[in-house]
Short mmCIF file of C-alpha atoms in Angstrom, two decimals:
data_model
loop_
_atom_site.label_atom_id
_atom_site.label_comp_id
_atom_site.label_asym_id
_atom_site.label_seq_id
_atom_site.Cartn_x
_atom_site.Cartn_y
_atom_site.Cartn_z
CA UNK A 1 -170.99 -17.75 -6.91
CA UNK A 2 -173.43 -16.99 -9.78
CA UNK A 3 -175.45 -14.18 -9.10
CA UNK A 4 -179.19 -14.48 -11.52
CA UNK A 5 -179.08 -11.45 -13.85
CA UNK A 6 -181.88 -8.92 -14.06
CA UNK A 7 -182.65 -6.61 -17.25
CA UNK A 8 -184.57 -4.00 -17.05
CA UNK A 9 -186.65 -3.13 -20.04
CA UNK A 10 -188.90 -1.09 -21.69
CA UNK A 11 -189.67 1.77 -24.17
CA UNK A 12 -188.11 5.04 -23.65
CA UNK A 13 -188.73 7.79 -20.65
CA UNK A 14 -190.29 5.11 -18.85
CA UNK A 15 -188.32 5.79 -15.72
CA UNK A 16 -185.50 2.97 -16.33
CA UNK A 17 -182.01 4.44 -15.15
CA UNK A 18 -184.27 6.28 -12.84
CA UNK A 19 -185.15 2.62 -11.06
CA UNK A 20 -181.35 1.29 -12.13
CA UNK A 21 -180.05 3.91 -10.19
CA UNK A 22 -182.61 3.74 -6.89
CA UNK A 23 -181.80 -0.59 -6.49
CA UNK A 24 -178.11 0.40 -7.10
CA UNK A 25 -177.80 2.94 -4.33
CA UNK A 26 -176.16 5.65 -5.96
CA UNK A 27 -176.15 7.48 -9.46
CA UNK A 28 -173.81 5.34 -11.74
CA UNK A 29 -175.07 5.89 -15.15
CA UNK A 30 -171.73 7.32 -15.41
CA UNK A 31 -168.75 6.55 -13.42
CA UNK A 32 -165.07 7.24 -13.48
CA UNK A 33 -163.41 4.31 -11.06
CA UNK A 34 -159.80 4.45 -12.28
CA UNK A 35 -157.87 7.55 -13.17
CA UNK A 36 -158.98 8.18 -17.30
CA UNK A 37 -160.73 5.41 -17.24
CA UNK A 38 -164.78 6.36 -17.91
CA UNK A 39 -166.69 3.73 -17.83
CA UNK A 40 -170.53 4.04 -18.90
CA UNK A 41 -171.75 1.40 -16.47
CA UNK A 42 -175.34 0.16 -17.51
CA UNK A 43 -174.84 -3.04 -14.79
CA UNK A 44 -174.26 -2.75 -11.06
CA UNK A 45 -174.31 -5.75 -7.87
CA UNK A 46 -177.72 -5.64 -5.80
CA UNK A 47 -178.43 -7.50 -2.91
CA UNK A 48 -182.03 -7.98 -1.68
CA UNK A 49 -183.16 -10.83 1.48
CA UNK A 50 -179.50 -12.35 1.47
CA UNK A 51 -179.76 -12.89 -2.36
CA UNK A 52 -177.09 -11.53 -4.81
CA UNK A 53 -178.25 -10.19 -8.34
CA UNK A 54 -176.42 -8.43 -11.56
CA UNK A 55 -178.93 -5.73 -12.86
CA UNK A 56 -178.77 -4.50 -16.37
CA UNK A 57 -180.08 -1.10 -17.77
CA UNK A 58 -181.13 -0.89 -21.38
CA UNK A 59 -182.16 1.72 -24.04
CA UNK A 60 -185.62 2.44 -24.49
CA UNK A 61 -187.36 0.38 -27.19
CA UNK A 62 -188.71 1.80 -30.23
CA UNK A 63 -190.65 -1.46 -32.17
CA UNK A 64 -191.08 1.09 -35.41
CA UNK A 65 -188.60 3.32 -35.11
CA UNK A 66 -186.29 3.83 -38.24
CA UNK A 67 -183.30 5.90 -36.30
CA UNK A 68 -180.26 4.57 -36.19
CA UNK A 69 -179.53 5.03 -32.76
CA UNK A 70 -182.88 3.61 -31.99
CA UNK A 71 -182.35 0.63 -33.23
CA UNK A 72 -179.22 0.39 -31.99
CA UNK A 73 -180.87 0.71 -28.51
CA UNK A 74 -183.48 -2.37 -29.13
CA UNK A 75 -180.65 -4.23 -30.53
CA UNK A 76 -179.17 -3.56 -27.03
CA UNK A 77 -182.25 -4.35 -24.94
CA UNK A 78 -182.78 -7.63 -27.14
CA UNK A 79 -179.07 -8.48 -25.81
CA UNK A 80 -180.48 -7.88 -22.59
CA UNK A 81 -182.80 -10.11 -22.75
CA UNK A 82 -181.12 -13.04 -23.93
CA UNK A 83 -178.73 -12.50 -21.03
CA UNK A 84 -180.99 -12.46 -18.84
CA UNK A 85 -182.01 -14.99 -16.37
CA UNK A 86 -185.47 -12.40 -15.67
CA UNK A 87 -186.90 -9.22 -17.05
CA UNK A 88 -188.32 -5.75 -15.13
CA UNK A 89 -190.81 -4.82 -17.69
CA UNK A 90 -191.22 -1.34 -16.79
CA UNK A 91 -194.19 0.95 -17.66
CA UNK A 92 -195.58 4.53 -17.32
CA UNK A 93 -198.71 5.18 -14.72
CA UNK A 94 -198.93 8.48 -16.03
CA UNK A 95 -198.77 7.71 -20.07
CA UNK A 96 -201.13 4.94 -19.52
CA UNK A 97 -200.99 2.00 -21.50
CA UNK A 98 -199.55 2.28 -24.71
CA UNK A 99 -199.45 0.52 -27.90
CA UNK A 100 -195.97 0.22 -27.78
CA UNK A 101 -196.11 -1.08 -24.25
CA UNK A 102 -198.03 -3.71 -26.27
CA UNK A 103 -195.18 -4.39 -28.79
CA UNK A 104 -192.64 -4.51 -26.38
CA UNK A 105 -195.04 -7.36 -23.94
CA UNK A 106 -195.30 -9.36 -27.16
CA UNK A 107 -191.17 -9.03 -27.69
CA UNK A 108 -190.69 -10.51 -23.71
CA UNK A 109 -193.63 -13.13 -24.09
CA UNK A 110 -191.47 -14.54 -27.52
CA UNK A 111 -188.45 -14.33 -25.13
CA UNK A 112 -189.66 -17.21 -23.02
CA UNK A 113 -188.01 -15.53 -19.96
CA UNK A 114 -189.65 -15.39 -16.90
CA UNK A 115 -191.38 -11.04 -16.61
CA UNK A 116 -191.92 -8.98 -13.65
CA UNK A 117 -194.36 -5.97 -14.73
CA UNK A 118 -193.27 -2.55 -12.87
CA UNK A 119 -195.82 0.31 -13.23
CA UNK A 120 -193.56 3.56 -12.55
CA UNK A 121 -194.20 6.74 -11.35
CA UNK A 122 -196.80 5.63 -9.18
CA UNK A 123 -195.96 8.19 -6.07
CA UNK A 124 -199.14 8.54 -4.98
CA UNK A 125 -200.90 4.91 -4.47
CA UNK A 126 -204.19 6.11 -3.53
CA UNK A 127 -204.84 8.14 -6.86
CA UNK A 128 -202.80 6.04 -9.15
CA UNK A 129 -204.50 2.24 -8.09
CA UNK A 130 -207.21 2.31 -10.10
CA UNK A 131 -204.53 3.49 -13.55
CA UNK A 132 -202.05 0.22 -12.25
CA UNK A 133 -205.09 -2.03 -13.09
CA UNK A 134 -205.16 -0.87 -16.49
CA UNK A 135 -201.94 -2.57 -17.13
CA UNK A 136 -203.22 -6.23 -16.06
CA UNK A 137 -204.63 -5.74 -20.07
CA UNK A 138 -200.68 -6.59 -21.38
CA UNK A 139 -201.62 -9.96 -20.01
CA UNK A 140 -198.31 -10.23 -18.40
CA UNK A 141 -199.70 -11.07 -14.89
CA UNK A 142 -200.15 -8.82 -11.88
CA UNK A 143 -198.20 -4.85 -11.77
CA UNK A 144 -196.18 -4.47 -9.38
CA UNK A 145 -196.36 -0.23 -8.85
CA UNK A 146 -192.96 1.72 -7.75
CA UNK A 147 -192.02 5.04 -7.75
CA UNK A 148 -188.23 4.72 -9.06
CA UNK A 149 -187.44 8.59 -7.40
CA UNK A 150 -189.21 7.76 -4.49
CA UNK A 151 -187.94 4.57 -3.90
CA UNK A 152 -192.05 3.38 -3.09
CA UNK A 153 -192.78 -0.33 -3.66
CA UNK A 154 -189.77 -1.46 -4.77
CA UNK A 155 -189.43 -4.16 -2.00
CA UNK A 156 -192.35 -5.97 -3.20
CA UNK A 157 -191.08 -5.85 -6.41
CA UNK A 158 -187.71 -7.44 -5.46
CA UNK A 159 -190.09 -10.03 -3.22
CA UNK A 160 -191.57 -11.35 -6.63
CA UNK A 161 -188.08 -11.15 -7.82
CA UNK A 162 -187.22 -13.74 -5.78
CA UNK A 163 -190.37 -15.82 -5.77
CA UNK A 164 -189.62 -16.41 -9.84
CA UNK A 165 -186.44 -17.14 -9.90
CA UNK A 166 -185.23 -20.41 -8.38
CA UNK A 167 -182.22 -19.14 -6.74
CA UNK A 168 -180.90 -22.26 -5.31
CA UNK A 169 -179.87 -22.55 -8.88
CA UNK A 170 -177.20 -19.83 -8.56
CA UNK A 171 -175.76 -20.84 -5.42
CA UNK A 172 -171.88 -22.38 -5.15
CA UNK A 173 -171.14 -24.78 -7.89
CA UNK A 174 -169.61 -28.10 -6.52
CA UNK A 175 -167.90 -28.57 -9.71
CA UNK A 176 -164.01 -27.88 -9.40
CA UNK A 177 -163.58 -27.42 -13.19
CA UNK A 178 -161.86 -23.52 -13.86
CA UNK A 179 -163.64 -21.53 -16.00
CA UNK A 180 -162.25 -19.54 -18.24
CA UNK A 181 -164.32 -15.91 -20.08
CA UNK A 182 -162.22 -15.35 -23.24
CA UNK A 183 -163.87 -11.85 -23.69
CA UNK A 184 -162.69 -8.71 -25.52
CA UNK A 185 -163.52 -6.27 -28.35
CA UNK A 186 -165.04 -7.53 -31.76
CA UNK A 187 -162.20 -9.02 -33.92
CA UNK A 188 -159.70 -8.91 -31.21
CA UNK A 189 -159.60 -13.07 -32.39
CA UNK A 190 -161.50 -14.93 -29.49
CA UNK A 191 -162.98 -17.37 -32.16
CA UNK A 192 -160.01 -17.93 -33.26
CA UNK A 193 -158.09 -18.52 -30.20
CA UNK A 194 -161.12 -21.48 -28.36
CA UNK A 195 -160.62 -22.66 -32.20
CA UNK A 196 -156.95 -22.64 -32.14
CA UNK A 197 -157.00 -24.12 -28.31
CA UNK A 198 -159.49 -27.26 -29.42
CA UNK A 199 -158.35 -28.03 -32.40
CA UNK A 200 -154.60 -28.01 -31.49
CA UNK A 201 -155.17 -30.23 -28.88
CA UNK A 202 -157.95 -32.79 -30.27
CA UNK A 203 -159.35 -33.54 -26.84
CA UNK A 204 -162.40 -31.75 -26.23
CA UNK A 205 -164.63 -33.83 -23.55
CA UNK A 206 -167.95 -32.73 -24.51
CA UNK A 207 -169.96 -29.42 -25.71
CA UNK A 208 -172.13 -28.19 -23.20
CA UNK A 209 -175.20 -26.61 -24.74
CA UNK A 210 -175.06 -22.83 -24.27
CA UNK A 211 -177.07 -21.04 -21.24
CA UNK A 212 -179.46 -17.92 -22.15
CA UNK A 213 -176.09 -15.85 -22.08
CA UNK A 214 -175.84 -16.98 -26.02
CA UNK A 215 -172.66 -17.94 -25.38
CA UNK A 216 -171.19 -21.10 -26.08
CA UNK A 217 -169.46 -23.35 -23.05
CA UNK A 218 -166.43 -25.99 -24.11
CA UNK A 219 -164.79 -28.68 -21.54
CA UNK A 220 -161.08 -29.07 -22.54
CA UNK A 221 -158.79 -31.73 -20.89
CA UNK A 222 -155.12 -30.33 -20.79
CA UNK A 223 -152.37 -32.22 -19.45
CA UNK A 224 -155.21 -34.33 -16.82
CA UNK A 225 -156.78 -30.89 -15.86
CA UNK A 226 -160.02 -29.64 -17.33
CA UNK A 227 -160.84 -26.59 -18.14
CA UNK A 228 -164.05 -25.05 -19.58
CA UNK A 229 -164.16 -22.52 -21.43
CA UNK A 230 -167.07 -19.83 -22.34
CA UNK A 231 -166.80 -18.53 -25.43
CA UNK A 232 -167.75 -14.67 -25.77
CA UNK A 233 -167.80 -14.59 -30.06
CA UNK A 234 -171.32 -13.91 -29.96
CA UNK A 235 -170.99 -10.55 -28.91
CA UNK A 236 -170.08 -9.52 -32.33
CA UNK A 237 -173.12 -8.03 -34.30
CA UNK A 238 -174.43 -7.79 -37.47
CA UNK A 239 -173.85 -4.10 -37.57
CA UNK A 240 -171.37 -1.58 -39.07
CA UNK A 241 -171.83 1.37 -36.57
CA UNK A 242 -169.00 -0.27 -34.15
CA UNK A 243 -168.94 2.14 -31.66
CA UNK A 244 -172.42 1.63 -30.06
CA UNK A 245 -172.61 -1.87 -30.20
CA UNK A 246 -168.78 -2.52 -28.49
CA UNK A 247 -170.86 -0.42 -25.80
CA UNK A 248 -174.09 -2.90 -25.93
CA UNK A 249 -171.68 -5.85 -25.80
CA UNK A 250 -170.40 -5.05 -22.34
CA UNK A 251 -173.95 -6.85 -21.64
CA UNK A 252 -172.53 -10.10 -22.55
CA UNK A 253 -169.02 -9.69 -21.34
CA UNK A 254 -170.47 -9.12 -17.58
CA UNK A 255 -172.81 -12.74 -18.39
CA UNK A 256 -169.77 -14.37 -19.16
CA UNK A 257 -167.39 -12.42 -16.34
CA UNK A 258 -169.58 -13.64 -13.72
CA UNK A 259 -169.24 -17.64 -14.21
CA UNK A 260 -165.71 -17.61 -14.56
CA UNK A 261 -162.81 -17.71 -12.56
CA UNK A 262 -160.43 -16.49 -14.67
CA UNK A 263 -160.51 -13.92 -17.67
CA UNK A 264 -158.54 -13.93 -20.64
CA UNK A 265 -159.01 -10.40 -22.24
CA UNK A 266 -157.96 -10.61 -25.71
CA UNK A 267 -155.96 -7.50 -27.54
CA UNK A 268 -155.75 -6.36 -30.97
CA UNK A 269 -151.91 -6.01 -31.45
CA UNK A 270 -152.59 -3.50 -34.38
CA UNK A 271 -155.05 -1.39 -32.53
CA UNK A 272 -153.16 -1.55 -28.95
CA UNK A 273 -155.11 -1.24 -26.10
CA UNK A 274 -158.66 0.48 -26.34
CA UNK A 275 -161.03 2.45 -23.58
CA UNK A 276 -163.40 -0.85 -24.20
CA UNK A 277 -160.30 -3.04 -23.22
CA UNK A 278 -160.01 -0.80 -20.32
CA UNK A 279 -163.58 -1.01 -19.17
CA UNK A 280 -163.44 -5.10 -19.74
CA UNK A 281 -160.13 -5.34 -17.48
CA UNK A 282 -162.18 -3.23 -15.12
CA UNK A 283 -165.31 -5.70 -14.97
CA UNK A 284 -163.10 -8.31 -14.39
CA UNK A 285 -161.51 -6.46 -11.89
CA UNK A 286 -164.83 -5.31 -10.02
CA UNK A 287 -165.96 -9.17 -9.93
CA UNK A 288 -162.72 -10.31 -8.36
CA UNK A 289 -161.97 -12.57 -11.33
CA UNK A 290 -157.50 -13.69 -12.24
CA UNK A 291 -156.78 -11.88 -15.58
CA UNK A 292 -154.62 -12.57 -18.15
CA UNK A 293 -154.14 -10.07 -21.10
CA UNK A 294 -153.59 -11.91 -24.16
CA UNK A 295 -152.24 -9.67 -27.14
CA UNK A 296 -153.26 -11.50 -30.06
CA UNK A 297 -152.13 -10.71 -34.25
CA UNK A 298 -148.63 -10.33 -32.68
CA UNK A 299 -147.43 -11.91 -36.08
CA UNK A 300 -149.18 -9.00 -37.79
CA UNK A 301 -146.24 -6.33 -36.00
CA UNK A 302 -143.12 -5.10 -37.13
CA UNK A 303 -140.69 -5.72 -33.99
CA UNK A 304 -138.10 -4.81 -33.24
CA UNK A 305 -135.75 -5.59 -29.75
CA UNK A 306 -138.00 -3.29 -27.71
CA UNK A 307 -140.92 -3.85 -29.10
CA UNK A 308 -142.80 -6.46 -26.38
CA UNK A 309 -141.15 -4.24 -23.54
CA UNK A 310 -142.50 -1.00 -25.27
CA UNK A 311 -145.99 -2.53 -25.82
CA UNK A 312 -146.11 -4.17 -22.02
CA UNK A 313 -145.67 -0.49 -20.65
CA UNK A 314 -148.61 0.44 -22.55
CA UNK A 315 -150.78 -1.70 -21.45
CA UNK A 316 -149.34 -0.99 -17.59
CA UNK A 317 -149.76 2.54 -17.79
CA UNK A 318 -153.44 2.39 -19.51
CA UNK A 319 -154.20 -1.13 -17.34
CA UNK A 320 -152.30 0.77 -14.15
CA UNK A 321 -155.65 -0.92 -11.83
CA UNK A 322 -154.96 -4.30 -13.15
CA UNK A 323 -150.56 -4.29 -12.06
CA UNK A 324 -151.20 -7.79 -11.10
CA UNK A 325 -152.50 -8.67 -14.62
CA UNK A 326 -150.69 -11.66 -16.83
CA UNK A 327 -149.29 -10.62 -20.24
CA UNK A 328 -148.76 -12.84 -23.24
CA UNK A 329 -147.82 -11.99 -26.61
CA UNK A 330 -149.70 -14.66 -28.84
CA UNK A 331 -151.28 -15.43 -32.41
CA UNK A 332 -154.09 -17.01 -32.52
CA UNK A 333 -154.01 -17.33 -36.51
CA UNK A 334 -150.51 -19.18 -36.27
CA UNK A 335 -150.81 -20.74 -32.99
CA UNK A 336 -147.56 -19.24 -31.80
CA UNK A 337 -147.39 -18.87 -27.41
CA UNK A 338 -150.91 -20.19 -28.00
CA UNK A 339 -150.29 -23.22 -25.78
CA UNK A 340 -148.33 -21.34 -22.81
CA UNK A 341 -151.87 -20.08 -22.38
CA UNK A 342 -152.44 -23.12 -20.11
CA UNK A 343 -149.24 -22.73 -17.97
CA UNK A 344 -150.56 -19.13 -17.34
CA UNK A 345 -153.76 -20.36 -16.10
CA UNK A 346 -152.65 -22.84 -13.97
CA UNK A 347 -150.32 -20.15 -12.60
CA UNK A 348 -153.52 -17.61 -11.79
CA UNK A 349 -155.86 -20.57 -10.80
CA UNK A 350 -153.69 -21.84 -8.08
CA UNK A 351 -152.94 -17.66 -6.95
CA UNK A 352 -156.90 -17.06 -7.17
CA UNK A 353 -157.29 -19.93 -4.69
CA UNK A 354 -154.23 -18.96 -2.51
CA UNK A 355 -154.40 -19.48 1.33
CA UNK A 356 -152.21 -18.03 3.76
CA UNK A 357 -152.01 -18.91 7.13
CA UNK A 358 -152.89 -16.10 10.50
CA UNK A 359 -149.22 -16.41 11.50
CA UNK A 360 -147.33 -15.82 8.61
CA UNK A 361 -149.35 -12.94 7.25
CA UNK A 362 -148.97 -11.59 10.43
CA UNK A 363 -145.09 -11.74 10.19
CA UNK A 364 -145.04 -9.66 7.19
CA UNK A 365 -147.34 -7.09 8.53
CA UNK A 366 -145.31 -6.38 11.48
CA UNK A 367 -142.07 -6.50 9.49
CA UNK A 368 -144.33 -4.05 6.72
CA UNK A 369 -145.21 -1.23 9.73
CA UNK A 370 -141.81 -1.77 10.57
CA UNK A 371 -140.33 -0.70 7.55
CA UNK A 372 -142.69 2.04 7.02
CA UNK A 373 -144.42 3.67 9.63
CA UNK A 374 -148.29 4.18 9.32
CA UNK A 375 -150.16 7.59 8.80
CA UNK A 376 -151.10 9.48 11.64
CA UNK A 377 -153.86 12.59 12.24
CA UNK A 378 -153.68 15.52 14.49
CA UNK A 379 -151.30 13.31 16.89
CA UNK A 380 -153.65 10.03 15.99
CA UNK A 381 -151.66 6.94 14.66
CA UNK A 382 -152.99 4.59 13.00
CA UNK A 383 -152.18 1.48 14.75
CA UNK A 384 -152.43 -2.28 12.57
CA UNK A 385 -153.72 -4.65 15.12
CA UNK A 386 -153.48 -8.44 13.20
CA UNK A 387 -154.76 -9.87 9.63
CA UNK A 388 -156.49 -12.73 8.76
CA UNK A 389 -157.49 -14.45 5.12
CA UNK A 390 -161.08 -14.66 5.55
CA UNK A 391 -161.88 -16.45 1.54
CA UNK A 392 -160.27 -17.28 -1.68
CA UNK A 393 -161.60 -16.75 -4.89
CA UNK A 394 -159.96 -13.66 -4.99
CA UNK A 395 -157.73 -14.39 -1.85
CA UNK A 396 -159.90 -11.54 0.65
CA UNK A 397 -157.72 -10.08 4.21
CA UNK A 398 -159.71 -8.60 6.66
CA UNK A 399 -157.00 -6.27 8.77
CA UNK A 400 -158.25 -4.80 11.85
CA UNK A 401 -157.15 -1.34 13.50
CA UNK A 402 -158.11 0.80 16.05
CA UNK A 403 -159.51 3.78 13.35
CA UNK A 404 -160.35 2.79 9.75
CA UNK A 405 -160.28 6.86 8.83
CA UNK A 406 -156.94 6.84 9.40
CA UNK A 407 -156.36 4.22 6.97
CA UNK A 408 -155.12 5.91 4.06
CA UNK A 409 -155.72 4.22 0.48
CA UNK A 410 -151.54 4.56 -0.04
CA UNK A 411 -151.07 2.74 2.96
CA UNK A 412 -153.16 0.24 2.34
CA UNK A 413 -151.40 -0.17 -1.37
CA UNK A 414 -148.26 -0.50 0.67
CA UNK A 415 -149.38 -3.34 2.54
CA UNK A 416 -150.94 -5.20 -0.34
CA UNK A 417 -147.67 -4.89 -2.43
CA UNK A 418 -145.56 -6.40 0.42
CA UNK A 419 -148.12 -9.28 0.59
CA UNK A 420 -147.38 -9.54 -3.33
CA UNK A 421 -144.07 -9.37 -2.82
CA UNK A 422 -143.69 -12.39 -0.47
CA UNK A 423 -146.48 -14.37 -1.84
CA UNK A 424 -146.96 -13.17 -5.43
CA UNK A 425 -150.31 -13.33 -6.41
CA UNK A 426 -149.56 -13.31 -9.99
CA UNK A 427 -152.47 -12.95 -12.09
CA UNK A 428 -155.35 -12.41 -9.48
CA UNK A 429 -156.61 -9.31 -7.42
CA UNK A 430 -156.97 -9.18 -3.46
CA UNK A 431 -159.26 -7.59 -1.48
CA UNK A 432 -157.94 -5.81 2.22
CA UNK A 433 -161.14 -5.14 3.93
CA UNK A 434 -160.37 -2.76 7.11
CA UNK A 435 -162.27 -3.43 10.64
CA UNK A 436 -161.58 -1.48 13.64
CA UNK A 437 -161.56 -3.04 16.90
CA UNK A 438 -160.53 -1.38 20.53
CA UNK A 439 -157.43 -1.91 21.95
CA UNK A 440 -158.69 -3.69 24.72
CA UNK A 441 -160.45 -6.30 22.66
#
């Protein structure tokens, strides 16, 4: 399922992570989700009327500014924007209308995108009204006003959300054809690996004219199965301060993340694995996607016998929320494993769409509690009722039980790895959601 993505922009102290934060539900500016892992999450899932969105919060915009770190931040919001499938134009009831509200208008209206104008800050709608008219002068059609800390008017807002976006167009793709997000750092060799892949094998089916994500979509027929892959190089920009831009990039990465079905993160073998590889595999992860961690440059290492095992821990004891993740060892600039690539993926496709029928997961749940008792509390057991496979795409288990508190998070680790251990799994996540249901049901 493709969810529409939704930026929100605008120039600074305009109430932005304030409104990111209220439609996400909680505070995750900044979030820690695996241990030393931080991850500065500036996207979260939404749901509003049954539909599914990715939001996106950017950096204020500065037009004129002539700080580095402010244009770092436009560059970031102008990423935004070409991601985007609509924009949250956000402004300030209490500034008033600026000129750079002005500059920034005239920035969306070039974008061709489709705008929703917010007016924030607006907590008291009697006094404010007659201000909100005063932005109908950006000429970007009618204001929606919010208060972001409040959480005022913001279902409105999400009601012309979904009145100008067509979101049929986002709903289940017939088309069987994997996709594949070669993502990673800048200069970890993704270029050079789609380049390596099509030019290798000389049978490239057709070029499929990039969305608004800027990235670049390629059908590939391997061995009678086709593949298409989306290309991630664009992420690379024309700057030299790396550090902030590897952050604004993550923009892109969660575009490409959410069409595909399986994620090839790529490594730098000579810079080992980074905290912005560790907050891709965790996107990936989030969305539910099969990963595969290519280390590329591998020709570029001095080895030695223990070399591949030595590097493999690595990336298992950095990667530790990924365990199910695929590893190859590859060079993209020589070609060398390049081409095992496909037996990989064919390996995590077929996992990723895994069924397993009532009775047999059943059989290895009983023999699991079995073998290891469940927690208890203050003379409460937990007791494991049956489990079922409710979807694919990552293969999802609903397990019901007579008190999901008692449920503890290593028990339910110990059930998923005896599922991997009979079935495998290889390559893809799972999700165990936990019911409860009486006894006598």
């Amino acid at each position: 399922m493709s969810k529409p993505i939704l930026a929100i922009v605008g120039r600074p102290n305009v109430g932005k992570s304030t409104l990111f934060n209220a439609l996400a539900g909680e505070k995750i500016s900044i979030v820690k989700d695996y241990p030393g892992v931080t991850r500065d999450r500036i996207y979260a899932d939404i749901t509003w009327l049954n539909h599914s969105f990715s939001l996106i919060d950017t950096g204020g915009i500065e037009m004129d500014s002539k700080d580095k770190m402010l244009i770092h931040m436009r560059e970031q919001a102008n990423i935004a924007i070409d991601t985007a499938d609509l924009i949250l134009f956000l402004v300030d009831v209490r500034q008033g209308l600026l000129d750079a509200d002005y500059k920034v208008a005239d920035m969306l209206r070039k974008s061709g995108k489709p705008v929703i104008l917010v007016v924030n800050k607006v907590d008291d709608f009697q006094k404010y009204m007659p201000d909100v008219y005063e932005f109908y002068n950006l000429g970007m059609g009618e204001p929606y006003p919010v208060s972001a800390s409040s959480r005022r008017g913001i279902g409105d807002m999400l009601d012309a959300v979904v009145s100008n976006l067509d979101v049929s167009n986002f709903q289940e793709e017939e088309e069987e054809c994997p996709k594949v997000a070669i993502v990673g750092k800048p200069n970890a060799g993704k270029s050079s690996l789609i380049n390596k892949l099509l030019g290798e094998e000389r049978v490239i089916v057709s070029d499929i004219a990039g969305t608004t994500r800027d990235a670049i979509d390629t059908k590939l027929l391997y061995q009678d199965t086709e593949y298409i892959f989306i290309d991630t190089a664009g992420l690379r920009r024309k700057s030299k301060v790396k550090e902030d831009i590897e952050r604004y990039s993550i923009i892109r990465t969660v575009a490409a993340i959410e069409r595909s079905d399986v994620v090839i993160l790529m490594i730098d073998a000579t810079e080992g694995v980074t905290e912005q590889d560790a907050k891709i595999a965790g996107i990936a992860h989030d969305r539910g996607r099969g990963l595969i961690i290519a280390v590329n440059k591998w020709d570029a290492v001095e080895k030695d016998n223990s070399t591949v095992k030595e590097f493999t821990k690595r990336i298992r004891d950095i990667l530790s929320f990924v365990p199910y993740a695929e590893i190859i060892f590859i060079s993209a600039l020589t070609g060398q494993r390049t081409k095992k690539i496909f037996d990989l993926l064919e390996i995590v496709i077929q996992n990723h769409s895994l069924r397993i029928q009532t009775g047999v997961l059943n059989e290895i749940l009983m023999e699991a509690v079995a073998m290891q008792q469940p927690p208890s509390d203050k003379g409460k057991r937990l007791k494991l009722f049956y489990m079922t496979q409710v979807s694919t795409r990552p293969p999802t288990f609903v397990l019901f039980v007579n008190k999901k508190e008692l449920m503890h998070f290593s028990y339910q680790r110990y059930i998923e790895n005896r599922i991997r251990d009979t079935f495998g799994f290889a390559g893809t996540p799972i999700r165990i959601l936990i019911r409860e249901r009486k006894e006598k049901e």
